[in-house]
Amino acid sequence: KRVFREQALTHIRLLRHIVDELEKMPSHILPEEHFLEHLKERFGEQEAWSQLETAINWGRYAELFSYQEERGIFRLEEAEAAVAS
């Protein structure tokens, strides 16, 4: 997972963007809409959801952030923030 995490942060812009945005927030929490609106502008609604779902799955696997599906909330945990930096 460590190698995947490093490669994901280096090569997948959306994952890097999500982590960067979460790091900027004092609470390390952001709603999915924060990322979804930007994706919709570029790709349309269906493709935006598809890309965000892929990023969520990969980001969770790499332990970059957690995602509460029922609330649509991304959260960067302190341990994850230290690893991502």
Coordinates of N, CA and C in Angstrom, one line a residue:
K1 N 0.8 -1.2 0.0 CA 0.0 0.0 0.0 C 0.9 1.3 0.0
R2 N 2.0 1.2 0.6 CA 2.9 2.4 0.7 C 3.3 2.8 -0.7
V3 N 3.7 1.8 -1.5 CA 4.1 2.1 -2.9 C 3.0 2.7 -3.7
F4 N 1.8 2.1 -3.5 CA 0.6 2.6 -4.3 C 0.3 4.0 -3.8
R5 N 0.4 4.3 -2.5 CA 0.1 5.6 -2.0 C 1.1 6.6 -2.6
E6 N 2.4 6.3 -2.6 CA 3.4 7.2 -3.2 C 3.1 7.5 -4.7
Q7 N 2.9 6.4 -5.4 CA 2.6 6.5 -6.8 C 1.3 7.3 -7.1
A8 N 0.3 7.0 -6.4 CA -1.0 7.7 -6.5 C -0.8 9.2 -6.3
L9 N -0.1 9.6 -5.3 CA 0.1 11.0 -5.0 C 0.9 11.7 -6.1
T10 N 1.8 11.0 -6.6 CA 2.7 11.5 -7.7 C 2.1 11.6 -9.0
H11 N 1.2 10.6 -9.4 CA 0.8 10.5 -10.8 C -0.7 10.8 -11.0
I12 N -1.5 10.8 -9.9 CA -3.0 11.0 -10.1 C -3.4 12.3 -9.6
R13 N -3.5 13.3 -10.5 CA -3.8 14.6 -10.1 C -5.0 14.8 -9.2
L14 N -6.1 14.1 -9.5 CA -7.3 14.2 -8.7 C -7.0 13.8 -7.2
L15 N -6.3 12.7 -7.0 CA -6.0 12.3 -5.6 C -5.1 13.3 -4.9
R16 N -4.1 13.8 -5.6 CA -3.2 14.9 -5.1 C -4.1 16.1 -4.7
H17 N -5.0 16.5 -5.6 CA -5.8 17.7 -5.3 C -6.7 17.5 -4.1
I18 N -7.3 16.3 -4.0 CA -8.2 16.0 -2.8 C -7.3 16.1 -1.5
V19 N -6.2 15.5 -1.5 CA -5.3 15.6 -0.3 C -4.9 17.0 0.0
D20 N -4.5 17.7 -1.1 CA -4.0 19.1 -0.9 C -5.2 20.0 -0.3
E21 N -6.4 19.8 -0.8 CA -7.5 20.6 -0.4 C -7.8 20.3 1.1
L22 N -7.8 19.0 1.4 CA -8.1 18.6 2.8 C -7.0 19.1 3.8
E23 N -5.8 19.1 3.3 CA -4.7 19.6 4.2 C -4.9 21.1 4.5
K24 N -5.5 21.9 3.5 CA -5.7 23.3 3.7 C -6.7 23.6 4.8
M25 N -7.6 22.7 5.0 CA -8.7 23.0 5.9 C -8.3 22.6 7.4
P26 N -8.5 23.6 8.3 CA -8.2 23.3 9.7 C -8.8 22.0 10.2
S27 N -10.0 21.7 9.8 CA -10.7 20.5 10.2 C -10.3 19.3 9.5
H28 N -9.6 19.4 8.3 CA -9.3 18.4 7.4 C -10.5 17.6 6.9
I29 N -11.6 18.4 6.7 CA -12.9 17.8 6.3 C -13.4 18.7 5.1
L30 N -13.9 18.0 4.1 CA -14.6 18.7 3.0 C -15.7 17.8 2.5
P31 N -16.8 18.5 2.0 CA -17.9 17.7 1.4 C -17.5 17.3 0.0
E32 N -18.2 16.3 -0.5 CA -17.9 15.8 -1.9 C -18.2 16.8 -2.9
E33 N -19.2 17.7 -2.6 CA -19.6 18.8 -3.6 C -18.4 19.7 -3.9
H34 N -17.5 19.8 -3.0 CA -16.3 20.7 -3.2 C -15.5 20.1 -4.4
F35 N -15.4 18.9 -4.6 CA -14.7 18.2 -5.7 C -15.6 18.0 -6.9
L36 N -16.8 17.6 -6.6 CA -17.7 17.2 -7.7 C -18.1 18.4 -8.6
E37 N -18.2 19.6 -8.1 CA -18.6 20.7 -8.9 C -17.5 21.0 -9.9
H38 N -16.2 20.9 -9.5 CA -15.1 21.2 -10.4 C -15.1 20.1 -11.5
L39 N -15.3 18.8 -11.1 CA -15.3 17.8 -12.1 C -16.5 17.9 -13.1
K40 N -17.6 18.3 -12.6 CA -18.8 18.5 -13.5 C -18.5 19.5 -14.6
E41 N -17.8 20.6 -14.2 CA -17.5 21.6 -15.2 C -16.7 21.1 -16.3
R42 N -15.8 20.1 -16.1 CA -14.9 19.6 -17.1 C -15.5 18.4 -17.8
F43 N -16.3 17.5 -17.1 CA -16.6 16.2 -17.7 C -18.1 15.9 -17.8
G44 N -18.9 16.8 -17.2 CA -20.4 16.4 -17.2 C -20.7 15.6 -15.9
E45 N -22.0 15.5 -15.6 CA -22.4 14.9 -14.3 C -22.0 13.5 -14.2
Q46 N -22.4 12.7 -15.2 CA -22.1 11.2 -15.1 C -20.6 10.9 -15.0
E47 N -19.8 11.5 -15.8 CA -18.4 11.2 -15.8 C -17.8 11.8 -14.5
A48 N -18.3 12.9 -14.1 CA -17.7 13.5 -12.8 C -17.9 12.5 -11.7
W49 N -19.1 11.9 -11.5 CA -19.4 11.0 -10.5 C -18.5 9.7 -10.6
S50 N -18.3 9.3 -11.9 CA -17.5 8.1 -12.1 C -16.1 8.4 -11.7
Q51 N -15.5 9.5 -12.0 CA -14.2 9.9 -11.7 C -14.0 10.0 -10.1
L52 N -15.0 10.7 -9.5 CA -14.9 10.8 -8.1 C -15.0 9.5 -7.3
E53 N -15.9 8.6 -7.8 CA -16.0 7.3 -7.2 C -14.7 6.5 -7.3
T54 N -14.0 6.6 -8.5 CA -12.7 6.0 -8.6 C -11.7 6.6 -7.7
A55 N -11.7 7.9 -7.6 CA -10.7 8.5 -6.7 C -11.0 8.1 -5.2
I56 N -12.3 8.0 -4.9 CA -12.6 7.6 -3.5 C -12.1 6.2 -3.2
N57 N -12.3 5.3 -4.1 CA -11.9 3.9 -3.9 C -10.4 3.9 -3.8
W58 N -9.7 4.5 -4.7 CA -8.2 4.5 -4.7 C -7.6 5.2 -3.5
G59 N -8.2 6.3 -3.2 CA -7.7 7.1 -2.0 C -7.9 6.3 -0.7
R60 N -9.1 5.7 -0.6 CA -9.3 4.8 0.6 C -8.3 3.7 0.7
Y61 N -8.1 3.0 -0.5 CA -7.2 1.9 -0.5 C -5.8 2.3 -0.1
A62 N -5.4 3.5 -0.6 CA -4.0 4.0 -0.3 C -4.0 4.7 1.1
E63 N -5.1 4.7 1.8 CA -5.2 5.3 3.1 C -4.8 6.7 3.1
L64 N -5.2 7.5 2.1 CA -4.9 8.9 2.0 C -6.0 9.7 2.7
F65 N -7.2 9.2 2.7 CA -8.3 9.9 3.4 C -9.4 8.9 3.7
S66 N -10.4 9.3 4.5 CA -11.6 8.5 4.7 C -12.7 9.2 4.0
Y67 N -13.8 8.4 3.7 CA -14.9 9.0 3.0 C -16.2 8.4 3.7
Q68 N -17.0 9.3 4.2 CA -18.3 8.8 4.8 C -19.4 8.9 3.7
E69 N -19.7 7.8 3.1 CA -20.6 7.8 2.0 C -22.0 8.4 2.3
E70 N -22.5 8.0 3.5 CA -23.8 8.4 3.9 C -23.9 9.9 4.1
R71 N -22.8 10.6 4.4 CA -22.8 12.0 4.5 C -22.1 12.8 3.4
G72 N -21.4 12.0 2.5 CA -20.7 12.6 1.4 C -19.5 13.5 1.9
I73 N -18.8 13.0 2.9 CA -17.7 13.8 3.6 C -16.3 13.1 3.4
F74 N -15.4 13.9 3.0 CA -14.0 13.4 2.9 C -13.3 13.9 4.2
R75 N -12.4 13.1 4.8 CA -11.7 13.5 6.0 C -10.3 13.0 5.9
L76 N -9.4 13.9 6.1 CA -7.9 13.6 6.2 C -7.6 13.4 7.6
E77 N -7.3 12.2 8.0 CA -6.9 11.9 9.4 C -5.5 12.4 9.7
E78 N -5.2 12.7 10.9 CA -3.9 13.2 11.3 C -2.7 12.3 10.8
A79 N -2.9 11.0 11.0 CA -1.9 10.1 10.6 C -1.7 10.1 9.1
E80 N -2.9 10.2 8.4 CA -2.8 10.2 6.9 C -2.2 11.5 6.5
A81 N -2.5 12.6 7.1 CA -1.9 13.9 6.8 C -0.4 13.9 6.9
A82 N 0.1 13.2 7.9 CA 1.6 13.1 8.1 C 2.2 12.3 7.0
V83 N 1.6 11.2 6.6 CA 2.1 10.3 5.6 C 2.0 11.0 4.2
A84 N 1.0 11.8 3.9 CA 0.7 12.4 2.6 C 1.7 13.5 2.4
S85 N 2.2 14.1 3.4 CA 3.1 15.3 3.2 C 4.5 14.9 2.8

